[in-house]
PDB file of C-alpha atoms and ligand atoms in Angstrom:
ATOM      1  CA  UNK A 297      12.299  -5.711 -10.435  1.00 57.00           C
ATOM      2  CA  UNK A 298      11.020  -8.855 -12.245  1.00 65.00           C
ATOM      3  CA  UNK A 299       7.510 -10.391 -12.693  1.00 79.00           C
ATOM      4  CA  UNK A 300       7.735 -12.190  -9.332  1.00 94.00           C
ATOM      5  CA  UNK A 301       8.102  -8.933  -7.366  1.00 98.00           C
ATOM      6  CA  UNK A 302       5.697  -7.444  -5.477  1.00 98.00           C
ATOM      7  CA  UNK A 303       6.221  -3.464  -4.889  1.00 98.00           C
ATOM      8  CA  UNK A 304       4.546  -2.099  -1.521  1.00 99.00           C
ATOM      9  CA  UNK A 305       4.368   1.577  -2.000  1.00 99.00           C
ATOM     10  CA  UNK A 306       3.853   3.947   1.380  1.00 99.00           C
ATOM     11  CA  UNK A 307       2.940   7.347   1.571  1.00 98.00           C
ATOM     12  CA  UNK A 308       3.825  10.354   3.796  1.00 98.00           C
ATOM     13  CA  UNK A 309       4.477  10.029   7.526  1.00 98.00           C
ATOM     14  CA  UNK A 310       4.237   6.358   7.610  1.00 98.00           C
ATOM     15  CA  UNK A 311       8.516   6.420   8.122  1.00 98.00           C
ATOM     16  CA  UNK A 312       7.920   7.842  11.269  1.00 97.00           C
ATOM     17  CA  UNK A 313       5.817   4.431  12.394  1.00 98.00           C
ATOM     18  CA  UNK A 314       6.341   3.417  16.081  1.00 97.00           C
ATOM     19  CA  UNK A 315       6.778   6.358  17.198  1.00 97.00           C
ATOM     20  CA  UNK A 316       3.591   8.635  15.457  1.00 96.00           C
ATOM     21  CA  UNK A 317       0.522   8.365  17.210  1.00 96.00           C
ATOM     22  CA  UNK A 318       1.176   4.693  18.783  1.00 96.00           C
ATOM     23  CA  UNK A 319      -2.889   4.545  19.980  1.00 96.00           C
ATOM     24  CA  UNK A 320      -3.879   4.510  16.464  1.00 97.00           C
ATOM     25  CA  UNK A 321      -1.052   2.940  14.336  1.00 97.00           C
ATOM     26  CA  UNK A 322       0.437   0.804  16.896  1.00 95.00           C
ATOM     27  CA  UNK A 323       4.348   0.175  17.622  1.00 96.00           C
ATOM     28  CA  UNK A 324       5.466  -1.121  14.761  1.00 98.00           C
ATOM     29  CA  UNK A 325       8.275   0.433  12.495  1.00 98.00           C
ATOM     30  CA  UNK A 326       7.917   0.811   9.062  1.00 98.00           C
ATOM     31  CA  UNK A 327      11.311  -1.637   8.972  1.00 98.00           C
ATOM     32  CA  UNK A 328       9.049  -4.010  10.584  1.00 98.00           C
ATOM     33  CA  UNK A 329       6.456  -4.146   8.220  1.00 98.00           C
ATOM     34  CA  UNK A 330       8.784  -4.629   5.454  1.00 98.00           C
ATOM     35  CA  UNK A 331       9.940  -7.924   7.357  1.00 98.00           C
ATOM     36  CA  UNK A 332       6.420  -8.548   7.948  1.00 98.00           C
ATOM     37  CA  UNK A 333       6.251  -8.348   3.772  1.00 98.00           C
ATOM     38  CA  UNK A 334       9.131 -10.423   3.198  1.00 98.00           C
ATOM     39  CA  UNK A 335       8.470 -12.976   5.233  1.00 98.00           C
ATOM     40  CA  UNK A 336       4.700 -13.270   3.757  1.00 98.00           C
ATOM     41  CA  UNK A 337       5.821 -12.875  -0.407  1.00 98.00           C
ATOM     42  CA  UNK A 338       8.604 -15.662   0.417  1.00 97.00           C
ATOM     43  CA  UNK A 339       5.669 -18.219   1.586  1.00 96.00           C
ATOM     44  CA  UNK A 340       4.072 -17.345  -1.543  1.00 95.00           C
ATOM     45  CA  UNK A 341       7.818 -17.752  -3.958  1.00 96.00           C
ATOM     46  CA  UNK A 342       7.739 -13.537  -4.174  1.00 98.00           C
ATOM     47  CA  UNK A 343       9.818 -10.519  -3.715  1.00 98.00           C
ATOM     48  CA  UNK A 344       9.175  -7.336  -2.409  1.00 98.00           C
ATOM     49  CA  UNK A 345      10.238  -4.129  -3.306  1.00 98.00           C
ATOM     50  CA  UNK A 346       9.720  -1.772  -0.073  1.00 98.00           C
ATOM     51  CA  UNK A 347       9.592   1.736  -0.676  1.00 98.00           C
ATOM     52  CA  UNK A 348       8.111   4.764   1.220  1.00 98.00           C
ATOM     53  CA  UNK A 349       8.178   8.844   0.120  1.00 98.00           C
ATOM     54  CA  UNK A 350       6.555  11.990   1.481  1.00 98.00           C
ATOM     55  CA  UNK A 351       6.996  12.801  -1.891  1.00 98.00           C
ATOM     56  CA  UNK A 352       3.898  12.664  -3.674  1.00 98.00           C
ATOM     57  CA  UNK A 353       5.827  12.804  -7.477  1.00 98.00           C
ATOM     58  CA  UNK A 354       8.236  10.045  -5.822  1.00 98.00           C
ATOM     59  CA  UNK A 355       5.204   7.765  -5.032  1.00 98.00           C
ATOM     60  CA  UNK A 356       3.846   8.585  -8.718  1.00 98.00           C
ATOM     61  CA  UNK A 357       6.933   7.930 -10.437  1.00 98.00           C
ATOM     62  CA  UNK A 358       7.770   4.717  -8.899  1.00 98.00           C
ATOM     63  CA  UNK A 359       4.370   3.370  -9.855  1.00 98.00           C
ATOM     64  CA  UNK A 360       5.157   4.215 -13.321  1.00 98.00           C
ATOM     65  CA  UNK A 361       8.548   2.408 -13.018  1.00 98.00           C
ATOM     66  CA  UNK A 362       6.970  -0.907 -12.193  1.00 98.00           C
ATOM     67  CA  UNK A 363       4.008  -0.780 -14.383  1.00 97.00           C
ATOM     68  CA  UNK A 364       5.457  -3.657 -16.758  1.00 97.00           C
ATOM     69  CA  UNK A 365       7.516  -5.433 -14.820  1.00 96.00           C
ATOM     70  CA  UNK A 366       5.902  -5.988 -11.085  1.00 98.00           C
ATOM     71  CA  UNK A 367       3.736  -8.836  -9.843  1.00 98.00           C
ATOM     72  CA  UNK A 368       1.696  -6.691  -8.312  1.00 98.00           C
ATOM     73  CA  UNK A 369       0.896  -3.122  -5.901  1.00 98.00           C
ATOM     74  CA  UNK A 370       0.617  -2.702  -2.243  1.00 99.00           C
ATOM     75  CA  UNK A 371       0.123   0.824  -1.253  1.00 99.00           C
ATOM     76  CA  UNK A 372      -0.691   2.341   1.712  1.00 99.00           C
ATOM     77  CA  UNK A 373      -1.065   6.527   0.087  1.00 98.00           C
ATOM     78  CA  UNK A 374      -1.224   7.620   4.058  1.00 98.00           C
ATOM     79  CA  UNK A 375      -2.968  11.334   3.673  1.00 98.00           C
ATOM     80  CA  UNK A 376      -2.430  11.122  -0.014  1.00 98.00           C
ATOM     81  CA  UNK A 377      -5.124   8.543  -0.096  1.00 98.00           C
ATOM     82  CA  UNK A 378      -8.094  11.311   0.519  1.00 98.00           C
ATOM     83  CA  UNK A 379      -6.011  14.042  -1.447  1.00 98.00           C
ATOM     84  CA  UNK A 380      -4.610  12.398  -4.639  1.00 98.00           C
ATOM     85  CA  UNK A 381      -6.249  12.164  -7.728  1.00 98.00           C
ATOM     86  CA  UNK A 382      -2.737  11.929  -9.751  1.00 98.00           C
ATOM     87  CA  UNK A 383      -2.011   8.537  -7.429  1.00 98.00           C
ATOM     88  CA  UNK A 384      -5.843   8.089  -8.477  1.00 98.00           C
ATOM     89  CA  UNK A 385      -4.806   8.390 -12.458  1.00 98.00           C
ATOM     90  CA  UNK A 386      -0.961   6.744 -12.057  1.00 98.00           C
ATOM     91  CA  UNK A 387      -2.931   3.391 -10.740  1.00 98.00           C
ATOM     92  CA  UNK A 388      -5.715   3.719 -13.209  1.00 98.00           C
ATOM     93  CA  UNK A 389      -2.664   3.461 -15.950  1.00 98.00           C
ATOM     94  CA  UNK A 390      -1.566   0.143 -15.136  1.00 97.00           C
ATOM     95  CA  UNK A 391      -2.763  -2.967 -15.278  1.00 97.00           C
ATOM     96  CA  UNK A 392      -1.132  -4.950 -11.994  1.00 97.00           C
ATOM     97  CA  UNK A 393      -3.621  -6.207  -9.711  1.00 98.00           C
ATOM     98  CA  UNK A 394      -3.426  -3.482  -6.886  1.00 98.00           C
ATOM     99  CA  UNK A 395      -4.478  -3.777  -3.291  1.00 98.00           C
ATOM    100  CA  UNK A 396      -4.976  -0.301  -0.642  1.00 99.00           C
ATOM    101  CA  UNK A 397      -4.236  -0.788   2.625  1.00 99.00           C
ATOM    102  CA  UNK A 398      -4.292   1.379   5.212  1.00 98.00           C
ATOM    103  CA  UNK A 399      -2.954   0.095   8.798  1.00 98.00           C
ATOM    104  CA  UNK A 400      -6.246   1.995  10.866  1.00 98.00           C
ATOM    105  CA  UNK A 401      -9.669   1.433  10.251  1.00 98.00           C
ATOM    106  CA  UNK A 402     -10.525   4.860   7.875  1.00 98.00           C
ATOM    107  CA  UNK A 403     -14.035   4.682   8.200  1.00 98.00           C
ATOM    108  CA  UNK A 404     -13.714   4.691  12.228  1.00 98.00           C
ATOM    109  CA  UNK A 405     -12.247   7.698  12.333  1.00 98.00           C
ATOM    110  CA  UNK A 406     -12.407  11.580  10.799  1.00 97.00           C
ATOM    111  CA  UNK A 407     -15.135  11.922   7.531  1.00 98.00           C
ATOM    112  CA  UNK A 408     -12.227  13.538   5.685  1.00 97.00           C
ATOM    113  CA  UNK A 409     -10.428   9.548   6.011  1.00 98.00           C
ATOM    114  CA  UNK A 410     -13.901   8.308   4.463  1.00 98.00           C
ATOM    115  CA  UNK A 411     -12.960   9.193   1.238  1.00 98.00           C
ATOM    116  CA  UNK A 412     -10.193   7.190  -0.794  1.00 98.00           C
ATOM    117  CA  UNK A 413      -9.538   8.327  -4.493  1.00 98.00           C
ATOM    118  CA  UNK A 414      -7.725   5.209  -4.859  1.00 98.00           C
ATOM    119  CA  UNK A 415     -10.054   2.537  -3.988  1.00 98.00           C
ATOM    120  CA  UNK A 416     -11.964   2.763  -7.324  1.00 98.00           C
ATOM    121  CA  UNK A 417      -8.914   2.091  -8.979  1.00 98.00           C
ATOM    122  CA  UNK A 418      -7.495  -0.873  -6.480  1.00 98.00           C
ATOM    123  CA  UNK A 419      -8.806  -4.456  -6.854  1.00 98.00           C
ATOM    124  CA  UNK A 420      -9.156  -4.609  -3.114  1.00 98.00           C
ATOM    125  CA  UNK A 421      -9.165  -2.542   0.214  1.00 98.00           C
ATOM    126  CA  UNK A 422      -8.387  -4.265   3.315  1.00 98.00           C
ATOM    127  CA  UNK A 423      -8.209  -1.344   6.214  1.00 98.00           C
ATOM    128  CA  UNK A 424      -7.676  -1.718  10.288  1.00 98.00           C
ATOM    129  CA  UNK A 425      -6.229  -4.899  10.402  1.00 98.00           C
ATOM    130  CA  UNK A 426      -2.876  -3.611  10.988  1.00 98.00           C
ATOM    131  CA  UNK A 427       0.404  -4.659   9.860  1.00 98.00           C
ATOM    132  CA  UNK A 428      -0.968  -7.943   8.949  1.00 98.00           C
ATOM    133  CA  UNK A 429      -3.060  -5.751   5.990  1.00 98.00           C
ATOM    134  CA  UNK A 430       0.034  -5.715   4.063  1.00 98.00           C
ATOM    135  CA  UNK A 431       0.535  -9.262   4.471  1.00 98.00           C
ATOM    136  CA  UNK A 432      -2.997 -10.267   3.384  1.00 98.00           C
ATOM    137  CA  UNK A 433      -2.360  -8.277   0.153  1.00 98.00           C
ATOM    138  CA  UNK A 434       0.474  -9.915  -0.568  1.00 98.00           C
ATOM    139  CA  UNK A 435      -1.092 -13.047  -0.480  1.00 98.00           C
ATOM    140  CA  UNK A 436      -3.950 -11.829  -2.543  1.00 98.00           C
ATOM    141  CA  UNK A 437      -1.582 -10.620  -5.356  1.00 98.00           C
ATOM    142  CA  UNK A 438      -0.339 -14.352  -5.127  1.00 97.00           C
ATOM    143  CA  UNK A 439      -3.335 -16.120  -5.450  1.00 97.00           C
ATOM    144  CA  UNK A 440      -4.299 -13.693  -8.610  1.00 96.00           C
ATOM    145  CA  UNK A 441      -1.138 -14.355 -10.688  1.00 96.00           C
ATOM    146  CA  UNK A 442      -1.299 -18.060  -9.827  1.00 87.00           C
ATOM    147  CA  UNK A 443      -2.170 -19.814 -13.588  1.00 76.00           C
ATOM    148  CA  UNK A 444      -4.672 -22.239 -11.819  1.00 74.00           C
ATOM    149  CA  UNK A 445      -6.584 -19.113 -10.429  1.00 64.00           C
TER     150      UNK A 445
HETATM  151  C1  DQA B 643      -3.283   5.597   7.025  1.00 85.98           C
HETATM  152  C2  DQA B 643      -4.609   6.346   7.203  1.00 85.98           C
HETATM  153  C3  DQA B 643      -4.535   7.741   6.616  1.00 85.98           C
HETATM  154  O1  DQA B 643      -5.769   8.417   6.799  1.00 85.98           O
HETATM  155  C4  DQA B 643      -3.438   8.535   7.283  1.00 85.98           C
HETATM  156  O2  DQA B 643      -3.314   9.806   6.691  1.00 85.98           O
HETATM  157  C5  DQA B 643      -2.125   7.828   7.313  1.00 85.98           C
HETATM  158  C6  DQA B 643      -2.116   6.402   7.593  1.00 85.98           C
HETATM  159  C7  DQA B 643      -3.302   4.227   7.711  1.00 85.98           C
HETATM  160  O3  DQA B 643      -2.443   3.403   7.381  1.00 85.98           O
HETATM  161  O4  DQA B 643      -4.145   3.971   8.592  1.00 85.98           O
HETATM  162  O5  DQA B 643      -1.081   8.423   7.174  1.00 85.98           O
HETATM  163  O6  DQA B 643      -3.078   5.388   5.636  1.00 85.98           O
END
């Protein structure tokens, strides 16, 4: 991981993308996303580090792993989002600039997705745009570490 890396952090059930509820989350794998990522860090000279869990600890610890060293966060929680106050407290800990993104639009859909106890802690949310959400964080992240921001 160096200072140039960007980590994008999902949640619980998002492996199983493509196949899990296609009308809401669409057909695209999780592997596809992470091209998606690639592709839009290495217009802006960045790497990503692509990681998912079920785990909630696993998602905790490797925020805590990155917290000196990363360019930024991209996490999409999944359910954890509306569950977690210890992903709540692990972001609040570090100092990256962190963006939320979740692939449906939350605040469409049931009250209990209305809720995030991550977004007070995230510099931005950017929900229901899809794969390309993870893309348009990554290119926030960039234009916040830029010197001439
Ligand atoms: C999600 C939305 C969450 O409410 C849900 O639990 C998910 C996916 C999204 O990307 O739209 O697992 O984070």
């Amino acid at each position: 991981m160096s200072q140039s890396t960007v980590l994008v952090l999902n949640g619980p059930n998002l492996n199983l993308l493509g196949e899990r509820e296609p009308d809401i989350y669409g057909h695209a794998t999780l592997a596809d996303i992470e091209a998606l990522c690639r592709k839009a860090a290495g217009l802006a000279g960045l790497e990503v580090d692509f990681r998912q869990s079920n785990h909630e600890g696993a998602l905790i610890d490797a925020i805590h792993e990155v917290r000196h060293t990363a360019a930024g966060i991209v996490v999409n929680a999944g359910a954890y989002t509306h569950t977690s106050v210890a992903l709540h407290d692990a972001l609040a800990a570090v100092s990256l600039p962190v963006f939320e993104v979740h692939l449906s639009n939350v605040h469409r859909r049931e009250s209990f997705r209305h809720h995030s106890y991550l977004s007070s802690v995230c510099d931005g949310v950017i929900v229901g745009c899809g794969p390309s959400g993870y893309a348009y964080a990554i290119a926030r992240i960039s234009e916040l570490i830029d010197p001439r921001h």
